[in-house]
PDB file of C-alpha atoms in Angstrom:
ATOM      1  CA  MET A1429       0.000   0.000   0.000  1.00  0.00           C
ATOM      2  CA  ASN A1430       1.558   3.352  -0.971  1.00  0.00           C
ATOM      3  CA  ARG A1431       1.921   6.333   1.355  1.00  0.00           C
ATOM      4  CA  HIS A1432      -1.078   8.140  -0.153  1.00  0.00           C
ATOM      5  CA  ARG A1433      -3.389   5.244   0.601  1.00  0.00           C
ATOM      6  CA  ARG A1434      -1.967   4.845   4.087  1.00  0.00           C
ATOM      7  CA  ARG A1435      -2.633   8.530   4.676  1.00  0.00           C
ATOM      8  CA  PHE A1436      -6.247   8.131   3.477  1.00  0.00           C
ATOM      9  CA  LEU A1437      -6.860   5.288   5.942  1.00  0.00           C
ATOM     10  CA  GLN A1438      -5.096   7.162   8.746  1.00  0.00           C
ATOM     11  CA  LEU A1439      -7.424  10.112   8.245  1.00  0.00           C
ATOM     12  CA  GLY A1440     -10.424   7.793   8.461  1.00  0.00           C
ATOM     13  CA  ALA A1441      -9.041   6.117  11.566  1.00  0.00           C
ATOM     14  CA  ALA A1442      -8.558   9.498  13.217  1.00  0.00           C
ATOM     15  CA  ALA A1443     -12.236  10.251  12.686  1.00  0.00           C
ATOM     16  CA  VAL A1444     -13.221   6.919  14.241  1.00  0.00           C
ATOM     17  CA  LEU A1445     -11.089   7.581  17.298  1.00  0.00           C
ATOM     18  CA  SER A1446     -12.917  10.848  17.854  1.00  0.00           C
ATOM     19  CA  ALA A1447     -16.096   8.821  18.432  1.00  0.00           C
ATOM     20  CA  GLY A1448     -14.614   7.139  21.503  1.00  0.00           C
ATOM     21  CA  PRO A1449     -14.068   8.435  25.084  1.00  0.00           C
ATOM     22  CA  PRO A1450     -13.611  12.204  25.612  1.00  0.00           C
ATOM     23  CA  ILE A1451     -10.328  13.317  24.110  1.00  0.00           C
ATOM     24  CA  ALA A1452      -7.664  14.969  26.193  1.00  0.00           C
ATOM     25  CA  TRP A1453      -7.260  18.099  24.105  1.00  0.00           C
ATOM     26  CA  PRO A1454      -9.880  20.852  23.559  1.00  0.00           C
ATOM     27  CA  MET A1455     -12.037  20.774  20.440  1.00  0.00           C
ATOM     28  CA  ARG A1456     -11.385  23.478  17.893  1.00  0.00           C
ATOM     29  CA  ALA A1457     -13.694  26.453  18.179  1.00  0.00           C
ATOM     30  CA  GLY A1458     -15.221  25.875  14.747  1.00  0.00           C
ATOM     31  CA  ALA A1459     -15.874  22.212  15.479  1.00  0.00           C
ATOM     32  CA  GLN A1460     -17.704  22.971  18.727  1.00  0.00           C
ATOM     33  CA  SER A1461     -20.454  24.905  16.948  1.00  0.00           C
ATOM     34  CA  TYR A1462     -20.501  22.860  13.737  1.00  0.00           C
ATOM     35  CA  PRO A1463     -22.607  23.160  11.702  1.00  0.00           C
ATOM     36  CA  SER A1464     -23.624  26.778  12.143  1.00  0.00           C
ATOM     37  CA  ARG A1465     -24.485  27.484   8.499  1.00  0.00           C
ATOM     38  CA  PRO A1466     -25.567  25.596   5.347  1.00  0.00           C
ATOM     39  CA  ILE A1467     -23.328  22.828   3.986  1.00  0.00           C
ATOM     40  CA  ARG A1468     -22.552  22.624   0.269  1.00  0.00           C
ATOM     41  CA  TRP A1469     -22.606  19.064  -1.122  1.00  0.00           C
ATOM     42  CA  ILE A1470     -21.011  18.910  -4.574  1.00  0.00           C
ATOM     43  CA  VAL A1471     -22.209  16.167  -6.925  1.00  0.00           C
ATOM     44  CA  SER A1472     -19.785  15.717  -9.816  1.00  0.00           C
ATOM     45  CA  PHE A1473     -22.420  14.967 -12.465  1.00  0.00           C
ATOM     46  CA  ALA A1474     -25.339  16.778 -14.067  1.00  0.00           C
ATOM     47  CA  ALA A1475     -28.779  17.052 -12.499  1.00  0.00           C
ATOM     48  CA  GLY A1476     -31.247  14.223 -13.079  1.00  0.00           C
ATOM     49  CA  GLY A1477     -28.825  11.323 -12.698  1.00  0.00           C
ATOM     50  CA  ALA A1478     -28.666   8.771  -9.902  1.00  0.00           C
ATOM     51  CA  ASN A1479     -25.997  10.646  -7.917  1.00  0.00           C
ATOM     52  CA  ASP A1480     -28.086  13.808  -7.966  1.00  0.00           C
ATOM     53  CA  ILE A1481     -31.265  11.906  -7.026  1.00  0.00           C
ATOM     54  CA  VAL A1482     -29.601  10.153  -4.080  1.00  0.00           C
ATOM     55  CA  ALA A1483     -27.846  13.287  -2.825  1.00  0.00           C
ATOM     56  CA  ARG A1484     -31.030  15.350  -2.830  1.00  0.00           C
ATOM     57  CA  LEU A1485     -32.976  12.625  -1.055  1.00  0.00           C
ATOM     58  CA  LEU A1486     -30.301  12.059   1.567  1.00  0.00           C
ATOM     59  CA  GLY A1487     -29.730  15.797   1.867  1.00  0.00           C
ATOM     60  CA  GLN A1488     -33.319  16.325   2.986  1.00  0.00           C
ATOM     61  CA  PHE A1489     -32.869  13.915   5.885  1.00  0.00           C
ATOM     62  CA  LEU A1490     -29.431  15.295   6.789  1.00  0.00           C
ATOM     63  CA  SER A1491     -30.750  18.868   6.828  1.00  0.00           C
ATOM     64  CA  GLU A1492     -33.349  17.795   9.368  1.00  0.00           C
ATOM     65  CA  LYS A1493     -30.797  15.913  11.461  1.00  0.00           C
ATOM     66  CA  LEU A1494     -28.091  18.596  11.481  1.00  0.00           C
ATOM     67  CA  GLY A1495     -30.382  21.605  11.720  1.00  0.00           C
ATOM     68  CA  GLN A1496     -28.732  23.245   8.718  1.00  0.00           C
ATOM     69  CA  GLN A1497     -29.607  23.104   5.036  1.00  0.00           C
ATOM     70  CA  ILE A1498     -27.655  20.748   2.798  1.00  0.00           C
ATOM     71  CA  ILE A1499     -27.309  22.518  -0.553  1.00  0.00           C
ATOM     72  CA  VAL A1500     -26.711  20.053  -3.403  1.00  0.00           C
ATOM     73  CA  GLU A1501     -24.634  21.588  -6.193  1.00  0.00           C
ATOM     74  CA  ASP A1502     -24.287  19.678  -9.484  1.00  0.00           C
ATOM     75  CA  ARG A1503     -20.969  20.327 -11.187  1.00  0.00           C
ATOM     76  CA  GLY A1504     -20.449  17.840 -14.013  1.00  0.00           C
ATOM     77  CA  GLY A1505     -17.728  17.288 -16.570  1.00  0.00           C
ATOM     78  CA  ALA A1506     -14.567  15.255 -17.207  1.00  0.00           C
ATOM     79  CA  GLY A1507     -15.967  12.061 -15.713  1.00  0.00           C
ATOM     80  CA  GLY A1508     -16.604  13.739 -12.371  1.00  0.00           C
ATOM     81  CA  ASN A1509     -13.151  15.270 -12.056  1.00  0.00           C
ATOM     82  CA  ILE A1510     -14.271  18.906 -12.285  1.00  0.00           C
ATOM     83  CA  GLY A1511     -16.654  18.617  -9.368  1.00  0.00           C
ATOM     84  CA  MET A1512     -14.246  16.665  -7.174  1.00  0.00           C
ATOM     85  CA  ALA A1513     -11.439  19.136  -7.893  1.00  0.00           C
ATOM     86  CA  ALA A1514     -13.727  21.878  -6.580  1.00  0.00           C
ATOM     87  CA  VAL A1515     -14.421  19.873  -3.426  1.00  0.00           C
ATOM     88  CA  LEU A1516     -10.774  19.194  -2.673  1.00  0.00           C
ATOM     89  CA  ALA A1517      -9.758  22.815  -3.309  1.00  0.00           C
ATOM     90  CA  SER A1518     -12.295  24.061  -0.749  1.00  0.00           C
ATOM     91  CA  PRO A1519     -11.442  25.086   2.818  1.00  0.00           C
ATOM     92  CA  PRO A1520     -11.312  22.013   5.119  1.00  0.00           C
ATOM     93  CA  ASP A1521     -13.982  23.341   7.452  1.00  0.00           C
ATOM     94  CA  GLY A1522     -16.810  20.861   6.876  1.00  0.00           C
ATOM     95  CA  TYR A1523     -18.912  23.268   4.849  1.00  0.00           C
ATOM     96  CA  THR A1524     -18.021  21.717   1.483  1.00  0.00           C
ATOM     97  CA  ILE A1525     -18.282  17.951   1.063  1.00  0.00           C
ATOM     98  CA  GLY A1526     -18.200  15.749  -2.015  1.00  0.00           C
ATOM     99  CA  PHE A1527     -20.349  12.914  -3.348  1.00  0.00           C
ATOM    100  CA  VAL A1528     -18.048   9.911  -3.821  1.00  0.00           C
ATOM    101  CA  ALA A1529     -18.798   7.115  -6.300  1.00  0.00           C
ATOM    102  CA  PRO A1530     -16.881   4.464  -8.275  1.00  0.00           C
ATOM    103  CA  ASN A1531     -15.713   7.075 -10.805  1.00  0.00           C
ATOM    104  CA  ASN A1532     -13.343   8.439  -8.156  1.00  0.00           C
ATOM    105  CA  ALA A1533     -11.725   5.009  -7.841  1.00  0.00           C
ATOM    106  CA  ILE A1534     -11.691   4.479 -11.622  1.00  0.00           C
ATOM    107  CA  ASN A1535     -10.267   7.886 -12.549  1.00  0.00           C
ATOM    108  CA  ALA A1536      -7.179   7.344 -10.411  1.00  0.00           C
ATOM    109  CA  THR A1537      -5.889   4.991 -13.131  1.00  0.00           C
ATOM    110  CA  LEU A1538      -7.901   6.112 -16.160  1.00  0.00           C
ATOM    111  CA  TYR A1539      -6.400   9.616 -16.209  1.00  0.00           C
ATOM    112  CA  ASP A1540      -2.626  10.002 -16.447  1.00  0.00           C
ATOM    113  CA  LYS A1541      -2.750  13.490 -14.960  1.00  0.00           C
ATOM    114  CA  LEU A1542      -5.321  14.875 -12.546  1.00  0.00           C
ATOM    115  CA  PRO A1543      -5.209  18.137 -10.586  1.00  0.00           C
ATOM    116  CA  TYR A1544      -5.468  16.066  -7.409  1.00  0.00           C
ATOM    117  CA  ASP A1545      -4.808  12.650  -5.919  1.00  0.00           C
ATOM    118  CA  PHE A1546      -8.177  11.645  -4.495  1.00  0.00           C
ATOM    119  CA  ILE A1547      -6.862   9.359  -1.764  1.00  0.00           C
ATOM    120  CA  ARG A1548      -4.125  11.784  -0.722  1.00  0.00           C
ATOM    121  CA  ASP A1549      -6.200  14.959  -0.881  1.00  0.00           C
ATOM    122  CA  SER A1550      -9.459  13.816   0.726  1.00  0.00           C
ATOM    123  CA  VAL A1551     -10.634  12.393   4.025  1.00  0.00           C
ATOM    124  CA  PRO A1552     -13.308   9.651   4.092  1.00  0.00           C
ATOM    125  CA  VAL A1553     -16.485  10.672   5.914  1.00  0.00           C
ATOM    126  CA  ALA A1554     -19.214   8.042   5.447  1.00  0.00           C
ATOM    127  CA  GLY A1555     -20.717   5.402   3.211  1.00  0.00           C
ATOM    128  CA  THR A1556     -24.252   6.114   2.047  1.00  0.00           C
ATOM    129  CA  MET A1557     -25.774   3.701  -0.470  1.00  0.00           C
ATOM    130  CA  LEU A1558     -25.098   0.362  -2.146  1.00  0.00           C
ATOM    131  CA  LEU A1559     -26.830  -0.321  -5.454  1.00  0.00           C
ATOM    132  CA  THR A1560     -26.369  -1.763  -8.915  1.00  0.00           C
ATOM    133  CA  ASN A1561     -26.197  -0.631 -12.489  1.00  0.00           C
ATOM    134  CA  VAL A1562     -28.790  -1.970 -14.882  1.00  0.00           C
ATOM    135  CA  MET A1563     -28.351  -2.720 -18.573  1.00  0.00           C
ATOM    136  CA  VAL A1564     -31.238  -0.957 -20.310  1.00  0.00           C
ATOM    137  CA  VAL A1565     -32.031  -0.797 -24.011  1.00  0.00           C
ATOM    138  CA  HIS A1566     -34.407   1.256 -26.093  1.00  0.00           C
ATOM    139  CA  PRO A1567     -37.529  -0.789 -26.977  1.00  0.00           C
ATOM    140  CA  SER A1568     -36.521  -0.687 -30.656  1.00  0.00           C
ATOM    141  CA  VAL A1569     -33.543  -2.962 -29.926  1.00  0.00           C
ATOM    142  CA  PRO A1570     -34.525  -6.507 -31.015  1.00  0.00           C
ATOM    143  CA  ALA A1571     -33.221  -8.233 -27.893  1.00  0.00           C
ATOM    144  CA  ARG A1572     -35.040  -9.281 -24.737  1.00  0.00           C
ATOM    145  CA  THR A1573     -32.183 -11.083 -23.004  1.00  0.00           C
ATOM    146  CA  VAL A1574     -28.479 -10.481 -22.509  1.00  0.00           C
ATOM    147  CA  ALA A1575     -27.675 -13.451 -24.757  1.00  0.00           C
ATOM    148  CA  GLU A1576     -29.896 -12.094 -27.529  1.00  0.00           C
ATOM    149  CA  PHE A1577     -28.239  -8.692 -27.214  1.00  0.00           C
ATOM    150  CA  ILE A1578     -24.767 -10.209 -27.540  1.00  0.00           C
ATOM    151  CA  GLY A1579     -25.892 -11.914 -30.731  1.00  0.00           C
ATOM    152  CA  TYR A1580     -27.389  -8.663 -32.029  1.00  0.00           C
ATOM    153  CA  ALA A1581     -24.195  -6.706 -31.253  1.00  0.00           C
ATOM    154  CA  LYS A1582     -21.976  -9.312 -32.932  1.00  0.00           C
ATOM    155  CA  ALA A1583     -24.140  -9.131 -36.029  1.00  0.00           C
ATOM    156  CA  ASN A1584     -23.793  -5.330 -36.054  1.00  0.00           C
ATOM    157  CA  PRO A1585     -20.159  -4.563 -35.143  1.00  0.00           C
ATOM    158  CA  GLY A1586     -19.463  -0.861 -34.689  1.00  0.00           C
ATOM    159  CA  LYS A1587     -23.136   0.030 -35.061  1.00  0.00           C
ATOM    160  CA  VAL A1588     -24.298  -0.280 -31.449  1.00  0.00           C
ATOM    161  CA  TYR A1589     -23.886   2.835 -29.305  1.00  0.00           C
ATOM    162  CA  PHE A1590     -23.982   2.865 -25.524  1.00  0.00           C
ATOM    163  CA  ALA A1591     -24.388   6.038 -23.506  1.00  0.00           C
ATOM    164  CA  SER A1592     -22.791   6.810 -20.158  1.00  0.00           C
ATOM    165  CA  SER A1593     -22.785   9.562 -17.566  1.00  0.00           C
ATOM    166  CA  GLY A1594     -19.174  10.320 -18.455  1.00  0.00           C
ATOM    167  CA  THR A1595     -15.834   8.747 -19.270  1.00  0.00           C
ATOM    168  CA  GLY A1596     -14.608   6.780 -16.276  1.00  0.00           C
ATOM    169  CA  ALA A1597     -17.965   6.614 -14.507  1.00  0.00           C
ATOM    170  CA  SER A1598     -19.232   3.172 -13.515  1.00  0.00           C
ATOM    171  CA  PRO A1599     -21.832   3.081 -16.360  1.00  0.00           C
ATOM    172  CA  HIS A1600     -18.966   3.589 -18.827  1.00  0.00           C
ATOM    173  CA  MET A1601     -16.705   0.966 -17.290  1.00  0.00           C
ATOM    174  CA  SER A1602     -19.622  -1.465 -16.940  1.00  0.00           C
ATOM    175  CA  GLY A1603     -19.988  -1.255 -20.724  1.00  0.00           C
ATOM    176  CA  GLU A1604     -16.257  -1.570 -21.379  1.00  0.00           C
ATOM    177  CA  LEU A1605     -16.070  -4.642 -19.141  1.00  0.00           C
ATOM    178  CA  PHE A1606     -19.050  -6.109 -21.025  1.00  0.00           C
ATOM    179  CA  ASN A1607     -17.254  -5.440 -24.332  1.00  0.00           C
ATOM    180  CA  ALA A1608     -14.096  -7.144 -23.086  1.00  0.00           C
ATOM    181  CA  MET A1609     -15.838 -10.202 -21.633  1.00  0.00           C
ATOM    182  CA  THR A1610     -18.182 -10.843 -24.582  1.00  0.00           C
ATOM    183  CA  GLY A1611     -15.951  -9.900 -27.517  1.00  0.00           C
ATOM    184  CA  ILE A1612     -18.415  -7.363 -28.911  1.00  0.00           C
ATOM    185  CA  ASN A1613     -17.662  -3.832 -30.087  1.00  0.00           C
ATOM    186  CA  MET A1614     -20.139  -1.305 -28.719  1.00  0.00           C
ATOM    187  CA  ILE A1615     -19.225   2.360 -29.262  1.00  0.00           C
ATOM    188  CA  HIS A1616     -19.107   4.539 -26.149  1.00  0.00           C
ATOM    189  CA  VAL A1617     -20.903   7.897 -26.175  1.00  0.00           C
ATOM    190  CA  PRO A1618     -20.068   9.935 -23.033  1.00  0.00           C
ATOM    191  CA  TYR A1619     -22.328  12.654 -21.617  1.00  0.00           C
ATOM    192  CA  ARG A1620     -21.989  15.120 -18.737  1.00  0.00           C
ATOM    193  CA  GLY A1621     -24.264  13.009 -16.556  1.00  0.00           C
ATOM    194  CA  ALA A1622     -26.963  10.349 -16.630  1.00  0.00           C
ATOM    195  CA  GLY A1623     -29.679  12.969 -17.125  1.00  0.00           C
ATOM    196  CA  PRO A1624     -28.316  14.230 -20.477  1.00  0.00           C
ATOM    197  CA  ALA A1625     -27.546  10.642 -21.539  1.00  0.00           C
ATOM    198  CA  MET A1626     -31.143   9.652 -20.825  1.00  0.00           C
ATOM    199  CA  THR A1627     -32.433  12.420 -23.108  1.00  0.00           C
ATOM    200  CA  ASP A1628     -30.773  10.628 -26.032  1.00  0.00           C
ATOM    201  CA  LEU A1629     -31.564   7.075 -24.908  1.00  0.00           C
ATOM    202  CA  LEU A1630     -35.320   7.581 -24.481  1.00  0.00           C
ATOM    203  CA  PRO A1631     -35.915   8.647 -28.117  1.00  0.00           C
ATOM    204  CA  GLY A1632     -33.520   5.953 -29.373  1.00  0.00           C
ATOM    205  CA  ARG A1633     -30.634   8.126 -30.561  1.00  0.00           C
ATOM    206  CA  VAL A1634     -28.390   5.668 -28.692  1.00  0.00           C
ATOM    207  CA  GLN A1635     -29.371   2.060 -28.092  1.00  0.00           C
ATOM    208  CA  LEU A1636     -28.426   1.274 -24.511  1.00  0.00           C
ATOM    209  CA  MET A1637     -26.904   2.306 -21.227  1.00  0.00           C
ATOM    210  CA  PHE A1638     -25.513   0.605 -18.122  1.00  0.00           C
ATOM    211  CA  ASP A1639     -27.231   3.090 -15.858  1.00  0.00           C
ATOM    212  CA  ASN A1640     -27.328   3.455 -12.082  1.00  0.00           C
ATOM    213  CA  LEU A1641     -30.658   1.878 -11.183  1.00  0.00           C
ATOM    214  CA  PRO A1642     -32.220   4.928  -9.444  1.00  0.00           C
ATOM    215  CA  SER A1643     -32.261   7.055 -12.610  1.00  0.00           C
ATOM    216  CA  SER A1644     -33.653   4.271 -14.839  1.00  0.00           C
ATOM    217  CA  ILE A1645     -36.089   2.419 -12.629  1.00  0.00           C
ATOM    218  CA  GLU A1646     -39.166   4.546 -13.380  1.00  0.00           C
ATOM    219  CA  HIS A1647     -38.470   4.351 -17.124  1.00  0.00           C
ATOM    220  CA  ILE A1648     -38.250   0.557 -16.806  1.00  0.00           C
ATOM    221  CA  ARG A1649     -41.489   0.376 -14.850  1.00  0.00           C
ATOM    222  CA  GLY A1650     -43.159   2.654 -17.389  1.00  0.00           C
ATOM    223  CA  GLY A1651     -42.061   0.542 -20.367  1.00  0.00           C
ATOM    224  CA  ARG A1652     -39.966   3.327 -21.874  1.00  0.00           C
ATOM    225  CA  LEU A1653     -36.821   1.235 -21.465  1.00  0.00           C
ATOM    226  CA  ARG A1654     -36.260  -2.535 -21.366  1.00  0.00           C
ATOM    227  CA  ALA A1655     -34.025  -3.952 -18.637  1.00  0.00           C
ATOM    228  CA  LEU A1656     -31.884  -6.891 -19.761  1.00  0.00           C
ATOM    229  CA  GLY A1657     -29.774  -7.453 -16.653  1.00  0.00           C
ATOM    230  CA  VAL A1658     -28.275  -5.957 -13.509  1.00  0.00           C
ATOM    231  CA  THR A1659     -24.527  -5.690 -13.017  1.00  0.00           C
ATOM    232  CA  ALA A1660     -24.424  -6.848  -9.385  1.00  0.00           C
ATOM    233  CA  ALA A1661     -23.791 -10.441  -8.345  1.00  0.00           C
ATOM    234  CA  LYS A1662     -27.396 -10.976  -7.290  1.00  0.00           C
ATOM    235  CA  ARG A1663     -30.758  -9.785  -8.535  1.00  0.00           C
ATOM    236  CA  SER A1664     -32.211  -6.531  -7.277  1.00  0.00           C
ATOM    237  CA  GLU A1665     -35.224  -6.737  -4.976  1.00  0.00           C
ATOM    238  CA  ALA A1666     -36.628  -3.745  -6.858  1.00  0.00           C
ATOM    239  CA  LEU A1667     -36.538  -5.708 -10.155  1.00  0.00           C
ATOM    240  CA  PRO A1668     -36.701  -9.366  -9.093  1.00  0.00           C
ATOM    241  CA  ASP A1669     -37.584 -10.637 -12.582  1.00  0.00           C
ATOM    242  CA  VAL A1670     -34.503  -9.045 -14.170  1.00  0.00           C
ATOM    243  CA  PRO A1671     -31.572 -11.488 -14.184  1.00  0.00           C
ATOM    244  CA  THR A1672     -27.968 -10.620 -13.395  1.00  0.00           C
ATOM    245  CA  ILE A1673     -25.663 -10.151 -16.365  1.00  0.00           C
ATOM    246  CA  GLY A1674     -23.448 -12.756 -14.730  1.00  0.00           C
ATOM    247  CA  GLU A1675     -26.120 -15.386 -15.361  1.00  0.00           C
ATOM    248  CA  SER A1676     -25.303 -15.048 -19.081  1.00  0.00           C
ATOM    249  CA  VAL A1677     -21.700 -13.830 -18.846  1.00  0.00           C
ATOM    250  CA  PRO A1678     -20.047 -15.845 -16.036  1.00  0.00           C
ATOM    251  CA  GLY A1679     -17.785 -13.736 -13.853  1.00  0.00           C
ATOM    252  CA  TYR A1680     -19.285 -10.393 -14.841  1.00  0.00           C
ATOM    253  CA  GLU A1681     -19.936  -8.225 -11.787  1.00  0.00           C
ATOM    254  CA  VAL A1682     -20.006  -4.490 -11.085  1.00  0.00           C
ATOM    255  CA  ASN A1683     -21.194  -3.139  -7.753  1.00  0.00           C
ATOM    256  CA  VAL A1684     -22.043   0.529  -7.275  1.00  0.00           C
ATOM    257  CA  TRP A1685     -21.574   2.424  -4.032  1.00  0.00           C
ATOM    258  CA  ASN A1686     -21.866   6.002  -2.857  1.00  0.00           C
ATOM    259  CA  GLY A1687     -20.333   7.935  -0.009  1.00  0.00           C
ATOM    260  CA  ILE A1688     -19.072  11.262   1.231  1.00  0.00           C
ATOM    261  CA  ALA A1689     -15.561  12.739   1.439  1.00  0.00           C
ATOM    262  CA  ALA A1690     -14.206  16.064   2.625  1.00  0.00           C
ATOM    263  CA  PRO A1691     -11.023  18.004   1.814  1.00  0.00           C
ATOM    264  CA  ARG A1692      -7.838  16.852   3.496  1.00  0.00           C
ATOM    265  CA  GLY A1693      -7.341  18.628   6.810  1.00  0.00           C
ATOM    266  CA  THR A1694     -11.000  18.619   7.838  1.00  0.00           C
ATOM    267  CA  PRO A1695     -10.980  18.277  11.653  1.00  0.00           C
ATOM    268  CA  PRO A1696     -11.746  14.751  12.942  1.00  0.00           C
ATOM    269  CA  GLU A1697     -14.476  16.159  15.193  1.00  0.00           C
ATOM    270  CA  ILE A1698     -16.313  17.542  12.168  1.00  0.00           C
ATOM    271  CA  VAL A1699     -15.864  14.293  10.238  1.00  0.00           C
ATOM    272  CA  ASP A1700     -17.285  12.436  13.227  1.00  0.00           C
ATOM    273  CA  THR A1701     -20.290  14.788  13.458  1.00  0.00           C
ATOM    274  CA  LEU A1702     -21.081  14.197   9.792  1.00  0.00           C
ATOM    275  CA  ASN A1703     -20.536  10.440  10.071  1.00  0.00           C
ATOM    276  CA  ARG A1704     -22.862  10.129  13.056  1.00  0.00           C
ATOM    277  CA  ALA A1705     -25.537  12.162  11.270  1.00  0.00           C
ATOM    278  CA  VAL A1706     -25.302  10.109   8.068  1.00  0.00           C
ATOM    279  CA  ASN A1707     -25.470   6.786   9.902  1.00  0.00           C
ATOM    280  CA  ALA A1708     -28.413   8.010  11.969  1.00  0.00           C
ATOM    281  CA  VAL A1709     -30.496   8.960   8.922  1.00  0.00           C
ATOM    282  CA  LEU A1710     -29.535   5.729   7.145  1.00  0.00           C
ATOM    283  CA  ALA A1711     -31.233   3.910  10.042  1.00  0.00           C
ATOM    284  CA  ASP A1712     -34.460   5.880   9.501  1.00  0.00           C
ATOM    285  CA  PRO A1713     -37.162   3.528   8.120  1.00  0.00           C
ATOM    286  CA  ARG A1714     -38.514   6.342   5.944  1.00  0.00           C
ATOM    287  CA  LEU A1715     -35.202   6.760   4.142  1.00  0.00           C
ATOM    288  CA  GLN A1716     -34.702   3.008   3.916  1.00  0.00           C
ATOM    289  CA  ALA A1717     -38.082   2.699   2.201  1.00  0.00           C
ATOM    290  CA  ARG A1718     -37.168   5.405  -0.321  1.00  0.00           C
ATOM    291  CA  PHE A1719     -33.816   3.750  -1.017  1.00  0.00           C
ATOM    292  CA  ALA A1720     -35.619   0.439  -1.613  1.00  0.00           C
ATOM    293  CA  GLU A1721     -37.925   2.127  -4.132  1.00  0.00           C
ATOM    294  CA  LEU A1722     -34.818   3.273  -6.005  1.00  0.00           C
ATOM    295  CA  GLY A1723     -33.311  -0.207  -5.934  1.00  0.00           C
ATOM    296  CA  GLY A1724     -30.636   0.575  -3.349  1.00  0.00           C
ATOM    297  CA  ALA A1725     -29.787  -0.193   0.266  1.00  0.00           C
ATOM    298  CA  PRO A1726     -28.235   1.893   3.056  1.00  0.00           C
ATOM    299  CA  MET A1727     -24.467   1.452   3.472  1.00  0.00           C
ATOM    300  CA  PRO A1728     -23.580   2.756   6.950  1.00  0.00           C
ATOM    301  CA  MET A1729     -19.832   2.772   7.617  1.00  0.00           C
ATOM    302  CA  THR A1730     -17.237   4.345   9.846  1.00  0.00           C
ATOM    303  CA  PRO A1731     -14.822   6.718   8.098  1.00  0.00           C
ATOM    304  CA  ALA A1732     -12.126   4.035   8.254  1.00  0.00           C
ATOM    305  CA  GLU A1733     -14.416   1.405   6.716  1.00  0.00           C
ATOM    306  CA  PHE A1734     -15.337   3.740   3.889  1.00  0.00           C
ATOM    307  CA  GLY A1735     -11.660   4.538   3.370  1.00  0.00           C
ATOM    308  CA  ASN A1736     -10.899   0.823   3.073  1.00  0.00           C
ATOM    309  CA  LEU A1737     -13.650   0.431   0.476  1.00  0.00           C
ATOM    310  CA  VAL A1738     -12.303   3.260  -1.680  1.00  0.00           C
ATOM    311  CA  VAL A1739      -8.755   1.880  -1.543  1.00  0.00           C
ATOM    312  CA  ALA A1740      -9.932  -1.635  -2.487  1.00  0.00           C
ATOM    313  CA  GLU A1741     -12.083  -0.317  -5.338  1.00  0.00           C
ATOM    314  CA  THR A1742      -9.221   1.834  -6.645  1.00  0.00           C
ATOM    315  CA  GLU A1743      -7.006  -1.249  -6.849  1.00  0.00           C
ATOM    316  CA  LYS A1744      -9.772  -3.336  -8.465  1.00  0.00           C
ATOM    317  CA  TRP A1745     -10.602  -0.788 -11.164  1.00  0.00           C
ATOM    318  CA  ALA A1746      -6.937  -0.201 -11.967  1.00  0.00           C
ATOM    319  CA  LYS A1747      -6.851  -3.787 -13.243  1.00  0.00           C
ATOM    320  CA  VAL A1748     -10.060  -3.331 -15.304  1.00  0.00           C
ATOM    321  CA  VAL A1749      -8.824  -0.088 -16.877  1.00  0.00           C
ATOM    322  CA  LYS A1750      -5.564  -1.716 -17.897  1.00  0.00           C
ATOM    323  CA  LEU A1751      -7.349  -4.833 -19.193  1.00  0.00           C
ATOM    324  CA  SER A1752      -9.798  -2.859 -21.307  1.00  0.00           C
ATOM    325  CA  GLY A1753      -7.203  -0.409 -22.604  1.00  0.00           C
ATOM    326  CA  VAL A1754      -9.794   2.368 -22.384  1.00  0.00           C
ATOM    327  CA  LYS A1755      -8.588   5.983 -22.526  1.00  0.00           C
ATOM    328  CA  PRO A1756     -10.343   9.243 -21.645  1.00  0.00           C
ATOM    329  CA  SER A1757     -12.307  10.569 -24.609  1.00  0.00           C
TER     330      SER A1757
END
């Protein structure tokens, strides 16, 4: 494990320690009254996508819990790198936090040069949601199963276009992994978020997408899109009749997770306050019911546990990026 990753886990461990017995040194003045004003939560993709949907839902519950408004700010572009760069360049005072997703783990290898090192320059705060991507096609596509789609794509090499919420996001890499494991040649079309991608998928300008389930589920239920499979290892309770892709492509699996990070240097007391608030609202049956409707499940974690997840996912996706040979578009 390199020094950057060790530092990331150390920061998470420091936040966990703050949850124990009273510490021997005085809390910083800002931490004692935190939060005393609204908190900005930057989502690194455009409005209307799954990240935006989840952040706004969770933000409502957090605002109630913390007694201060959580302001969700969508700042898309460059596979989520623009928004995260803004988070990590913000003062480490707890008033700017970032929405963390698999793209942050993927981009560490996908991009040769970034204006930041995510693990080095952030501190893990909390896990929020565990969900899956879903392979959805426009109803005009003559395939009702994953196997039928593979046959269709092989018969039409270079003519099948799949949308994503941006280069390096999990919907993109889900498609690239599918390409690599099935030997087909779908063409990637990146957008600035799932919302803009959906505007081209619904009228059939692109044929399919490996979308985060929350932003596709109502279109599936309404018959506007056809779900062929989910990327997780087991079927989603929200779509029990939709098989896993792995049932047709053995070994295929992509899990999607969300969480929160703050700029490096954010006081452990503030990280702990946020972590306790997040875990408390994740235990609220009302929020759990809403997550279930979206096809997700709460993912409560300590800062250290979330840090471990990000490190493990960064290592996993480094192998997939190198295997696929994909480059930023």
